[in-house]
Amino acid sequence: MKRVINAQGATLGRLSTAVAKSLLQGDEIAIINSEKAVISGKKKEIKAEYQQKRTVGTYRKGPFFHRSPERIVKRTVRGMMPYQKPHGRAAYKRLRCYIGVPEEFDEKNAEIIQQAKKKYVDSITIEELSRSIGAKI
């Protein structure tokens, strides 16, 4: 059975660690509203950091860093698990991220991870960030 997690208002790092632990234990997870997750810190510094991540490497060899919100969330979760090992890759394949709420998850009650619901003074949503680095949402 697939667990559905709502990322609205959740801090990205805290959400990612909880999701990575569950994936490594064998759960299938779908993250909805991934564009509404937040990153804590000063907006200007966060935008500069992610823009720099996009410019590192070459277009052929990588590293590849996507602009779309669901891919940013998925890449962050990947960073929290041993992706280079077979059990890490298998766990990563059980993760799905979505912008908004797809039709298949309309009726399901989405979980909210309480440890990820912390308020910060300075923060930026994933949607704002992806627009600033060139995504067309």
mmCIF file of N, CA and C in Angstrom:
data_model
loop_
_atom_site.group_PDB
_atom_site.id
_atom_site.type_symbol
_atom_site.label_atom_id
_atom_site.label_comp_id
_atom_site.label_asym_id
_atom_site.label_seq_id
_atom_site.Cartn_x
_atom_site.Cartn_y
_atom_site.Cartn_z
ATOM 1 N N MET A 1 0.838 -1.190 0.000
ATOM 2 C CA MET A 1 0.000 0.000 0.000
ATOM 3 C C MET A 1 0.878 1.247 0.000
ATOM 4 N N LYS A 2 0.434 2.230 -0.698
ATOM 5 C CA LYS A 2 1.191 3.458 -0.848
ATOM 6 C C LYS A 2 0.804 4.470 0.222
ATOM 7 N N ARG A 3 1.818 5.050 0.870
ATOM 8 C CA ARG A 3 1.576 6.138 1.817
ATOM 9 C C ARG A 3 1.576 7.444 1.041
ATOM 10 N N VAL A 4 0.633 8.306 1.351
ATOM 11 C CA VAL A 4 0.545 9.616 0.715
ATOM 12 C C VAL A 4 0.900 10.662 1.755
ATOM 13 N N ILE A 5 1.899 11.491 1.430
ATOM 14 C CA ILE A 5 2.365 12.517 2.365
ATOM 15 C C ILE A 5 2.145 13.883 1.738
ATOM 16 N N ASN A 6 1.544 14.783 2.499
ATOM 17 C CA ASN A 6 1.311 16.143 2.045
ATOM 18 C C ASN A 6 2.486 17.014 2.488
ATOM 19 N N ALA A 7 3.152 17.662 1.534
ATOM 20 C CA ALA A 7 4.341 18.462 1.838
ATOM 21 C C ALA A 7 4.019 19.930 2.073
ATOM 22 N N GLN A 8 2.764 20.302 2.091
ATOM 23 C CA GLN A 8 2.390 21.702 2.229
ATOM 24 C C GLN A 8 2.855 22.259 3.568
ATOM 25 N N GLY A 9 3.713 23.282 3.522
ATOM 26 C CA GLY A 9 4.207 23.941 4.714
ATOM 27 C C GLY A 9 5.290 23.189 5.471
ATOM 28 N N ALA A 10 5.695 22.036 4.966
ATOM 29 C CA ALA A 10 6.721 21.239 5.648
ATOM 30 C C ALA A 10 8.109 21.725 5.255
ATOM 31 N N THR A 11 9.043 21.669 6.194
ATOM 32 C CA THR A 11 10.427 22.025 5.916
ATOM 33 C C THR A 11 11.045 20.895 5.102
ATOM 34 N N LEU A 12 11.700 21.241 4.007
ATOM 35 C CA LEU A 12 12.173 20.242 3.049
ATOM 36 C C LEU A 12 13.157 19.247 3.657
ATOM 37 N N GLY A 13 14.124 19.702 4.407
ATOM 38 C CA GLY A 13 15.116 18.804 4.974
ATOM 39 C C GLY A 13 14.525 17.829 5.973
ATOM 40 N N ARG A 14 13.663 18.327 6.840
ATOM 41 C CA ARG A 14 13.028 17.473 7.848
ATOM 42 C C ARG A 14 12.093 16.462 7.190
ATOM 43 N N LEU A 15 11.371 16.908 6.184
ATOM 44 C CA LEU A 15 10.485 16.017 5.441
ATOM 45 C C LEU A 15 11.294 14.927 4.746
ATOM 46 N N SER A 16 12.405 15.315 4.130
ATOM 47 C CA SER A 16 13.222 14.372 3.364
ATOM 48 C C SER A 16 13.822 13.281 4.236
ATOM 49 N N THR A 17 14.277 13.623 5.430
ATOM 50 C CA THR A 17 14.859 12.603 6.296
ATOM 51 C C THR A 17 13.806 11.590 6.732
ATOM 52 N N ALA A 18 12.616 12.056 7.057
ATOM 53 C CA ALA A 18 11.538 11.146 7.468
ATOM 54 C C ALA A 18 11.134 10.233 6.315
ATOM 55 N N VAL A 19 11.029 10.801 5.117
ATOM 56 C CA VAL A 19 10.648 10.018 3.936
ATOM 57 C C VAL A 19 11.739 9.007 3.598
ATOM 58 N N ALA A 20 13.002 9.404 3.666
ATOM 59 C CA ALA A 20 14.114 8.502 3.343
ATOM 60 C C ALA A 20 14.137 7.298 4.293
ATOM 61 N N LYS A 21 13.900 7.537 5.577
ATOM 62 C CA LYS A 21 13.869 6.433 6.541
ATOM 63 C C LYS A 21 12.762 5.447 6.197
ATOM 64 N N SER A 22 11.585 5.959 5.866
ATOM 65 C CA SER A 22 10.457 5.089 5.522
ATOM 66 C C SER A 22 10.723 4.305 4.241
ATOM 67 N N LEU A 23 11.333 4.958 3.263
ATOM 68 C CA LEU A 23 11.645 4.274 2.003
ATOM 69 C C LEU A 23 12.632 3.137 2.225
ATOM 70 N N LEU A 24 13.627 3.367 3.053
ATOM 71 C CA LEU A 24 14.624 2.333 3.321
ATOM 72 C C LEU A 24 14.034 1.158 4.104
ATOM 73 N N GLN A 25 12.927 1.382 4.793
ATOM 74 C CA GLN A 25 12.247 0.299 5.502
ATOM 75 C C GLN A 25 11.288 -0.466 4.600
ATOM 76 N N GLY A 26 11.122 -0.015 3.342
ATOM 77 C CA GLY A 26 10.311 -0.757 2.386
ATOM 78 C C GLY A 26 8.985 -0.141 2.012
ATOM 79 N N ASP A 27 8.674 1.049 2.499
ATOM 80 C CA ASP A 27 7.395 1.690 2.173
ATOM 81 C C ASP A 27 7.422 2.267 0.759
ATOM 82 N N GLU A 28 6.236 2.340 0.134
ATOM 83 C CA GLU A 28 6.060 3.088 -1.106
ATOM 84 C C GLU A 28 5.440 4.412 -0.713
ATOM 85 N N ILE A 29 6.032 5.517 -1.196
ATOM 86 C CA ILE A 29 5.579 6.833 -0.752
ATOM 87 C C ILE A 29 5.290 7.724 -1.947
ATOM 88 N N ALA A 30 4.199 8.471 -1.852
ATOM 89 C CA ALA A 30 3.859 9.501 -2.824
ATOM 90 C C ALA A 30 3.788 10.827 -2.074
ATOM 91 N N ILE A 31 4.550 11.816 -2.535
ATOM 92 C CA ILE A 31 4.533 13.142 -1.915
ATOM 93 C C ILE A 31 3.704 14.058 -2.803
ATOM 94 N N ILE A 32 2.636 14.624 -2.230
ATOM 95 C CA ILE A 32 1.799 15.553 -2.994
ATOM 96 C C ILE A 32 2.070 16.983 -2.513
ATOM 97 N N ASN A 33 1.689 17.955 -3.318
ATOM 98 C CA ASN A 33 1.922 19.381 -3.037
ATOM 99 C C ASN A 33 3.402 19.666 -2.788
ATOM 100 N N SER A 34 4.265 19.078 -3.569
ATOM 101 C CA SER A 34 5.700 19.251 -3.325
ATOM 102 C C SER A 34 6.158 20.678 -3.593
ATOM 103 N N GLU A 35 5.419 21.443 -4.364
ATOM 104 C CA GLU A 35 5.813 22.835 -4.616
ATOM 105 C C GLU A 35 5.549 23.736 -3.416
ATOM 106 N N LYS A 36 4.789 23.246 -2.437
ATOM 107 C CA LYS A 36 4.450 24.064 -1.276
ATOM 108 C C LYS A 36 5.321 23.785 -0.060
ATOM 109 N N ALA A 37 6.317 22.923 -0.214
ATOM 110 C CA ALA A 37 7.288 22.694 0.865
ATOM 111 C C ALA A 37 8.176 23.934 0.959
ATOM 112 N N VAL A 38 8.805 24.138 2.116
ATOM 113 C CA VAL A 38 9.624 25.335 2.305
ATOM 114 C C VAL A 38 11.067 24.968 2.659
ATOM 115 N N ILE A 39 11.963 25.867 2.312
ATOM 116 C CA ILE A 39 13.361 25.760 2.703
ATOM 117 C C ILE A 39 13.638 26.941 3.617
ATOM 118 N N SER A 40 14.231 26.671 4.787
ATOM 119 C CA SER A 40 14.492 27.746 5.730
ATOM 120 C C SER A 40 15.804 28.432 5.378
ATOM 121 N N GLY A 41 15.840 29.732 5.576
ATOM 122 C CA GLY A 41 17.036 30.520 5.294
ATOM 123 C C GLY A 41 16.674 31.771 4.530
ATOM 124 N N LYS A 42 17.687 32.579 4.238
ATOM 125 C CA LYS A 42 17.459 33.822 3.508
ATOM 126 C C LYS A 42 17.234 33.523 2.032
ATOM 127 N N LYS A 43 16.200 34.148 1.463
ATOM 128 C CA LYS A 43 15.803 33.870 0.088
ATOM 129 C C LYS A 43 16.940 34.078 -0.901
ATOM 130 N N LYS A 44 17.640 35.171 -0.754
ATOM 131 C CA LYS A 44 18.697 35.513 -1.686
ATOM 132 C C LYS A 44 19.808 34.451 -1.689
ATOM 133 N N GLU A 45 20.182 33.981 -0.494
ATOM 134 C CA GLU A 45 21.247 32.981 -0.381
ATOM 135 C C GLU A 45 20.809 31.628 -0.927
ATOM 136 N N ILE A 46 19.571 31.252 -0.663
ATOM 137 C CA ILE A 46 19.060 29.971 -1.158
ATOM 138 C C ILE A 46 18.988 29.975 -2.676
ATOM 139 N N LYS A 47 18.479 31.068 -3.256
ATOM 140 C CA LYS A 47 18.407 31.167 -4.713
ATOM 141 C C LYS A 47 19.791 31.088 -5.333
ATOM 142 N N ALA A 48 20.766 31.763 -4.734
ATOM 143 C CA ALA A 48 22.132 31.737 -5.255
ATOM 144 C C ALA A 48 22.730 30.330 -5.171
ATOM 145 N N GLU A 49 22.470 29.636 -4.074
ATOM 146 C CA GLU A 49 22.995 28.281 -3.887
ATOM 147 C C GLU A 49 22.439 27.318 -4.943
ATOM 148 N N TYR A 50 21.128 27.365 -5.169
ATOM 149 C CA TYR A 50 20.518 26.460 -6.138
ATOM 150 C C TYR A 50 20.891 26.838 -7.571
ATOM 151 N N GLN A 51 21.072 28.124 -7.841
ATOM 152 C CA GLN A 51 21.521 28.545 -9.174
ATOM 153 C C GLN A 51 22.934 28.026 -9.434
ATOM 154 N N GLN A 52 23.773 28.044 -8.406
ATOM 155 C CA GLN A 52 25.139 27.534 -8.539
ATOM 156 C C GLN A 52 25.119 26.022 -8.777
ATOM 157 N N LYS A 53 24.209 25.297 -8.130
ATOM 158 C CA LYS A 53 24.094 23.855 -8.342
ATOM 159 C C LYS A 53 23.732 23.545 -9.781
ATOM 160 N N ARG A 54 22.940 24.419 -10.395
ATOM 161 C CA ARG A 54 22.536 24.203 -11.792
ATOM 162 C C ARG A 54 23.681 24.437 -12.766
ATOM 163 N N THR A 55 24.631 25.300 -12.412
ATOM 164 C CA THR A 55 25.693 25.641 -13.352
ATOM 165 C C THR A 55 26.924 24.754 -13.227
ATOM 166 N N VAL A 56 27.025 23.932 -12.178
ATOM 167 C CA VAL A 56 28.181 23.053 -12.002
ATOM 168 C C VAL A 56 28.131 21.928 -13.036
ATOM 169 N N GLY A 57 29.280 21.517 -13.538
ATOM 170 C CA GLY A 57 29.352 20.372 -14.440
ATOM 171 C C GLY A 57 29.069 20.740 -15.879
ATOM 172 N N THR A 58 28.875 19.704 -16.689
ATOM 173 C CA THR A 58 28.598 19.894 -18.108
ATOM 174 C C THR A 58 27.233 19.309 -18.441
ATOM 175 N N TYR A 59 26.725 19.649 -19.599
ATOM 176 C CA TYR A 59 25.410 19.166 -19.974
ATOM 177 C C TYR A 59 25.431 17.693 -20.356
ATOM 178 N N ARG A 60 26.609 17.127 -20.616
ATOM 179 C CA ARG A 60 26.698 15.720 -20.976
ATOM 180 C C ARG A 60 26.959 14.807 -19.780
ATOM 181 N N LYS A 61 27.853 15.206 -18.913
ATOM 182 C CA LYS A 61 28.280 14.326 -17.827
ATOM 183 C C LYS A 61 27.588 14.600 -16.500
ATOM 184 N N GLY A 62 27.048 15.767 -16.330
ATOM 185 C CA GLY A 62 26.353 16.066 -15.091
ATOM 186 C C GLY A 62 27.258 16.757 -14.098
ATOM 187 N N PRO A 63 26.872 16.938 -12.877
ATOM 188 C CA PRO A 63 25.636 16.475 -12.253
ATOM 189 C C PRO A 63 24.417 17.247 -12.766
ATOM 190 N N PHE A 64 23.311 16.546 -12.865
ATOM 191 C CA PHE A 64 22.096 17.146 -13.388
ATOM 192 C C PHE A 64 21.201 17.575 -12.239
ATOM 193 N N PHE A 65 20.833 18.824 -12.215
ATOM 194 C CA PHE A 65 19.971 19.344 -11.163
ATOM 195 C C PHE A 65 18.773 20.004 -11.835
ATOM 196 N N HIS A 66 17.604 19.457 -11.593
ATOM 197 C CA HIS A 66 16.397 19.899 -12.280
ATOM 198 C C HIS A 66 15.826 21.179 -11.687
ATOM 199 N N ARG A 67 14.963 21.825 -12.468
ATOM 200 C CA ARG A 67 14.336 23.076 -12.045
ATOM 201 C C ARG A 67 12.938 22.878 -11.492
ATOM 202 N N SER A 68 12.258 21.818 -11.885
ATOM 203 C CA SER A 68 10.868 21.644 -11.476
ATOM 204 C C SER A 68 10.765 21.253 -9.996
ATOM 205 N N PRO A 69 9.714 21.710 -9.314
ATOM 206 C CA PRO A 69 9.593 21.511 -7.867
ATOM 207 C C PRO A 69 9.601 20.048 -7.434
ATOM 208 N N GLU A 70 8.873 19.190 -8.151
ATOM 209 C CA GLU A 70 8.827 17.792 -7.718
ATOM 210 C C GLU A 70 10.178 17.113 -7.878
ATOM 211 N N ARG A 71 10.958 17.528 -8.861
ATOM 212 C CA ARG A 71 12.292 16.952 -9.060
ATOM 213 C C ARG A 71 13.283 17.468 -8.005
ATOM 214 N N ILE A 72 13.107 18.709 -7.556
ATOM 215 C CA ILE A 72 13.954 19.243 -6.479
ATOM 216 C C ILE A 72 13.708 18.455 -5.193
ATOM 217 N N VAL A 73 12.437 18.194 -4.888
ATOM 218 C CA VAL A 73 12.098 17.429 -3.682
ATOM 219 C C VAL A 73 12.653 16.012 -3.790
ATOM 220 N N LYS A 74 12.477 15.391 -4.948
ATOM 221 C CA LYS A 74 12.949 14.025 -5.138
ATOM 222 C C LYS A 74 14.467 13.951 -5.009
ATOM 223 N N ARG A 75 15.178 14.925 -5.548
ATOM 224 C CA ARG A 75 16.633 14.952 -5.466
ATOM 225 C C ARG A 75 17.101 15.155 -4.018
ATOM 226 N N THR A 76 16.367 15.943 -3.252
ATOM 227 C CA THR A 76 16.708 16.162 -1.843
ATOM 228 C C THR A 76 16.543 14.875 -1.036
ATOM 229 N N VAL A 77 15.472 14.131 -1.309
ATOM 230 C CA VAL A 77 15.269 12.855 -0.626
ATOM 231 C C VAL A 77 16.387 11.884 -1.016
ATOM 232 N N ARG A 78 16.786 11.907 -2.267
ATOM 233 C CA ARG A 78 17.872 11.034 -2.730
ATOM 234 C C ARG A 78 19.169 11.303 -1.980
ATOM 235 N N GLY A 79 19.397 12.557 -1.631
ATOM 236 C CA GLY A 79 20.595 12.916 -0.893
ATOM 237 C C GLY A 79 20.607 12.400 0.538
ATOM 238 N N MET A 80 19.453 11.983 1.040
ATOM 239 C CA MET A 80 19.347 11.511 2.417
ATOM 240 C C MET A 80 19.472 9.988 2.536
ATOM 241 N N MET A 81 19.692 9.293 1.423
ATOM 242 C CA MET A 81 19.787 7.832 1.468
ATOM 243 C C MET A 81 21.016 7.347 0.711
ATOM 244 N N PRO A 82 21.447 6.109 0.951
ATOM 245 C CA PRO A 82 22.620 5.578 0.258
ATOM 246 C C PRO A 82 22.271 5.183 -1.181
ATOM 247 N N TYR A 83 22.180 6.170 -2.039
ATOM 248 C CA TYR A 83 21.702 5.981 -3.406
ATOM 249 C C TYR A 83 22.643 5.110 -4.244
ATOM 250 N N GLN A 84 23.921 5.081 -3.934
ATOM 251 C CA GLN A 84 24.885 4.326 -4.732
ATOM 252 C C GLN A 84 24.844 2.827 -4.439
ATOM 253 N N LYS A 85 24.128 2.418 -3.424
ATOM 254 C CA LYS A 85 24.026 1.001 -3.078
ATOM 255 C C LYS A 85 22.703 0.433 -3.584
ATOM 256 N N PRO A 86 22.645 -0.870 -3.856
ATOM 257 C CA PRO A 86 21.422 -1.458 -4.436
ATOM 258 C C PRO A 86 20.153 -1.234 -3.611
ATOM 259 N N HIS A 87 20.248 -1.345 -2.268
ATOM 260 C CA HIS A 87 19.024 -1.153 -1.481
ATOM 261 C C HIS A 87 18.596 0.314 -1.480
ATOM 262 N N GLY A 88 19.531 1.242 -1.641
ATOM 263 C CA GLY A 88 19.200 2.654 -1.750
ATOM 264 C C GLY A 88 18.519 2.976 -3.072
ATOM 265 N N ARG A 89 19.016 2.378 -4.150
ATOM 266 C CA ARG A 89 18.389 2.583 -5.468
ATOM 267 C C ARG A 89 16.980 1.999 -5.510
ATOM 268 N N ALA A 90 16.826 0.817 -4.918
ATOM 269 C CA ALA A 90 15.502 0.194 -4.881
ATOM 270 C C ALA A 90 14.526 1.054 -4.078
ATOM 271 N N ALA A 91 15.002 1.619 -2.982
ATOM 272 C CA ALA A 91 14.153 2.491 -2.163
ATOM 273 C C ALA A 91 13.780 3.748 -2.934
ATOM 274 N N TYR A 92 14.727 4.318 -3.666
ATOM 275 C CA TYR A 92 14.482 5.548 -4.432
ATOM 276 C C TYR A 92 13.430 5.331 -5.517
ATOM 277 N N LYS A 93 13.381 4.140 -6.064
ATOM 278 C CA LYS A 93 12.396 3.833 -7.104
ATOM 279 C C LYS A 93 10.977 3.741 -6.548
ATOM 280 N N ARG A 94 10.850 3.599 -5.233
ATOM 281 C CA ARG A 94 9.523 3.538 -4.609
ATOM 282 C C ARG A 94 8.970 4.917 -4.260
ATOM 283 N N LEU A 95 9.681 5.972 -4.635
ATOM 284 C CA LEU A 95 9.253 7.338 -4.317
ATOM 285 C C LEU A 95 8.635 8.008 -5.539
ATOM 286 N N ARG A 96 7.506 8.661 -5.332
ATOM 287 C CA ARG A 96 6.860 9.460 -6.374
ATOM 288 C C ARG A 96 6.561 10.832 -5.783
ATOM 289 N N CYS A 97 6.831 11.885 -6.555
ATOM 290 C CA CYS A 97 6.541 13.254 -6.119
ATOM 291 C C CYS A 97 5.628 13.906 -7.145
ATOM 292 N N TYR A 98 4.690 14.710 -6.682
ATOM 293 C CA TYR A 98 3.707 15.338 -7.561
ATOM 294 C C TYR A 98 3.549 16.815 -7.226
ATOM 295 N N ILE A 99 3.254 17.600 -8.268
ATOM 296 C CA ILE A 99 2.858 18.992 -8.091
ATOM 297 C C ILE A 99 1.346 18.978 -7.893
ATOM 298 N N GLY A 100 0.882 19.593 -6.839
ATOM 299 C CA GLY A 100 -0.555 19.598 -6.551
ATOM 300 C C GLY A 100 -1.020 18.232 -6.072
ATOM 301 N N VAL A 101 -2.317 17.968 -6.240
ATOM 302 C CA VAL A 101 -2.896 16.691 -5.832
ATOM 303 C C VAL A 101 -3.471 16.003 -7.066
ATOM 304 N N PRO A 102 -2.872 14.890 -7.512
ATOM 305 C CA PRO A 102 -3.414 14.182 -8.671
ATOM 306 C C PRO A 102 -4.770 13.544 -8.361
ATOM 307 N N GLU A 103 -5.504 13.202 -9.402
ATOM 308 C CA GLU A 103 -6.841 12.641 -9.244
ATOM 309 C C GLU A 103 -6.847 11.346 -8.445
ATOM 310 N N GLU A 104 -5.811 10.532 -8.591
ATOM 311 C CA GLU A 104 -5.792 9.241 -7.910
ATOM 312 C C GLU A 104 -5.682 9.371 -6.387
ATOM 313 N N PHE A 105 -5.233 10.543 -5.902
ATOM 314 C CA PHE A 105 -5.074 10.754 -4.463
ATOM 315 C C PHE A 105 -6.091 11.734 -3.900
ATOM 316 N N ASP A 106 -7.128 12.082 -4.659
ATOM 317 C CA ASP A 106 -8.139 13.027 -4.188
ATOM 318 C C ASP A 106 -8.866 12.534 -2.943
ATOM 319 N N GLU A 107 -9.270 11.281 -2.946
ATOM 320 C CA GLU A 107 -10.064 10.751 -1.847
ATOM 321 C C GLU A 107 -9.219 10.314 -0.657
ATOM 322 N N LYS A 108 -7.943 10.062 -0.884
ATOM 323 C CA LYS A 108 -7.093 9.562 0.203
ATOM 324 C C LYS A 108 -6.764 10.676 1.187
ATOM 325 N N ASN A 109 -6.678 10.303 2.451
ATOM 326 C CA ASN A 109 -6.239 11.250 3.469
ATOM 327 C C ASN A 109 -4.724 11.259 3.488
ATOM 328 N N ALA A 110 -4.145 12.389 3.165
ATOM 329 C CA ALA A 110 -2.694 12.499 3.128
ATOM 330 C C ALA A 110 -2.144 12.729 4.530
ATOM 331 N N GLU A 111 -1.037 12.069 4.829
ATOM 332 C CA GLU A 111 -0.383 12.249 6.122
ATOM 333 C C GLU A 111 0.339 13.586 6.149
ATOM 334 N N ILE A 112 0.480 14.138 7.326
ATOM 335 C CA ILE A 112 1.284 15.333 7.530
ATOM 336 C C ILE A 112 2.342 14.956 8.560
ATOM 337 N N ILE A 113 3.597 15.099 8.200
ATOM 338 C CA ILE A 113 4.677 14.747 9.120
ATOM 339 C C ILE A 113 4.864 15.906 10.086
ATOM 340 N N GLN A 114 4.552 15.653 11.352
ATOM 341 C CA GLN A 114 4.547 16.711 12.360
ATOM 342 C C GLN A 114 5.942 17.257 12.656
ATOM 343 N N GLN A 115 6.962 16.406 12.594
ATOM 344 C CA GLN A 115 8.318 16.890 12.883
ATOM 345 C C GLN A 115 8.824 17.843 11.808
ATOM 346 N N ALA A 116 8.182 17.858 10.650
ATOM 347 C CA ALA A 116 8.585 18.746 9.568
ATOM 348 C C ALA A 116 7.825 20.068 9.595
ATOM 349 N N LYS A 117 6.860 20.223 10.479
ATOM 350 C CA LYS A 117 6.032 21.432 10.546
ATOM 351 C C LYS A 117 6.596 22.443 11.534
ATOM 352 N N LYS A 118 7.743 22.990 11.240
ATOM 353 C CA LYS A 118 8.335 23.985 12.124
ATOM 354 C C LYS A 118 8.312 25.333 11.416
ATOM 355 N N LYS A 119 7.952 26.373 12.124
ATOM 356 C CA LYS A 119 7.868 27.717 11.547
ATOM 357 C C LYS A 119 9.230 28.399 11.592
ATOM 358 N N TYR A 120 9.583 29.065 10.517
ATOM 359 C CA TYR A 120 10.826 29.814 10.442
ATOM 360 C C TYR A 120 10.532 31.252 10.043
ATOM 361 N N VAL A 121 11.387 32.165 10.473
ATOM 362 C CA VAL A 121 11.211 33.571 10.125
ATOM 363 C C VAL A 121 11.510 33.769 8.645
ATOM 364 N N ASP A 122 12.679 33.309 8.215
ATOM 365 C CA ASP A 122 13.062 33.420 6.814
ATOM 366 C C ASP A 122 12.912 32.066 6.141
ATOM 367 N N SER A 123 12.134 32.032 5.065
ATOM 368 C CA SER A 123 11.985 30.787 4.310
ATOM 369 C C SER A 123 11.506 31.110 2.907
ATOM 370 N N ILE A 124 11.629 30.136 2.022
ATOM 371 C CA ILE A 124 11.198 30.279 0.642
ATOM 372 C C ILE A 124 10.515 28.977 0.234
ATOM 373 N N THR A 125 9.434 29.066 -0.522
ATOM 374 C CA THR A 125 8.772 27.851 -0.987
ATOM 375 C C THR A 125 9.531 27.286 -2.182
ATOM 376 N N ILE A 126 9.339 26.013 -2.425
ATOM 377 C CA ILE A 126 9.994 25.352 -3.550
ATOM 378 C C ILE A 126 9.492 25.958 -4.868
ATOM 379 N N GLU A 127 8.233 26.363 -4.890
ATOM 380 C CA GLU A 127 7.668 26.974 -6.097
ATOM 381 C C GLU A 127 8.385 28.276 -6.440
ATOM 382 N N GLU A 128 8.597 29.127 -5.435
ATOM 383 C CA GLU A 128 9.328 30.385 -5.660
ATOM 384 C C GLU A 128 10.742 30.111 -6.148
ATOM 385 N N LEU A 129 11.384 29.144 -5.508
ATOM 386 C CA LEU A 129 12.751 28.793 -5.860
ATOM 387 C C LEU A 129 12.844 28.290 -7.289
ATOM 388 N N SER A 130 11.962 27.398 -7.670
ATOM 389 C CA SER A 130 12.042 26.836 -9.015
ATOM 390 C C SER A 130 11.732 27.883 -10.077
ATOM 391 N N ARG A 131 10.836 28.809 -9.781
ATOM 392 C CA ARG A 131 10.581 29.907 -10.724
ATOM 393 C C ARG A 131 11.821 30.788 -10.884
ATOM 394 N N SER A 132 12.551 30.997 -9.784
ATOM 395 C CA SER A 132 13.727 31.870 -9.846
ATOM 396 C C SER A 132 14.878 31.230 -10.621
ATOM 397 N N ILE A 133 14.924 29.892 -10.664
ATOM 398 C CA ILE A 133 15.994 29.249 -11.436
ATOM 399 C C ILE A 133 15.541 28.830 -12.827
ATOM 400 N N GLY A 134 14.325 29.230 -13.209
ATOM 401 C CA GLY A 134 13.912 29.092 -14.596
ATOM 402 C C GLY A 134 12.824 28.082 -14.910
ATOM 403 N N ALA A 135 12.124 27.548 -13.934
ATOM 404 C CA ALA A 135 11.057 26.575 -14.212
ATOM 405 C C ALA A 135 9.823 27.309 -14.719
ATOM 406 N N LYS A 136 9.086 26.631 -15.579
ATOM 407 C CA LYS A 136 7.839 27.186 -16.110
ATOM 408 C C LYS A 136 6.687 26.389 -15.542
ATOM 409 N N ILE A 137 6.220 26.799 -14.375
ATOM 410 C CA ILE A 137 5.142 26.069 -13.694
ATOM 411 C C ILE A 137 3.807 26.651 -14.097
#
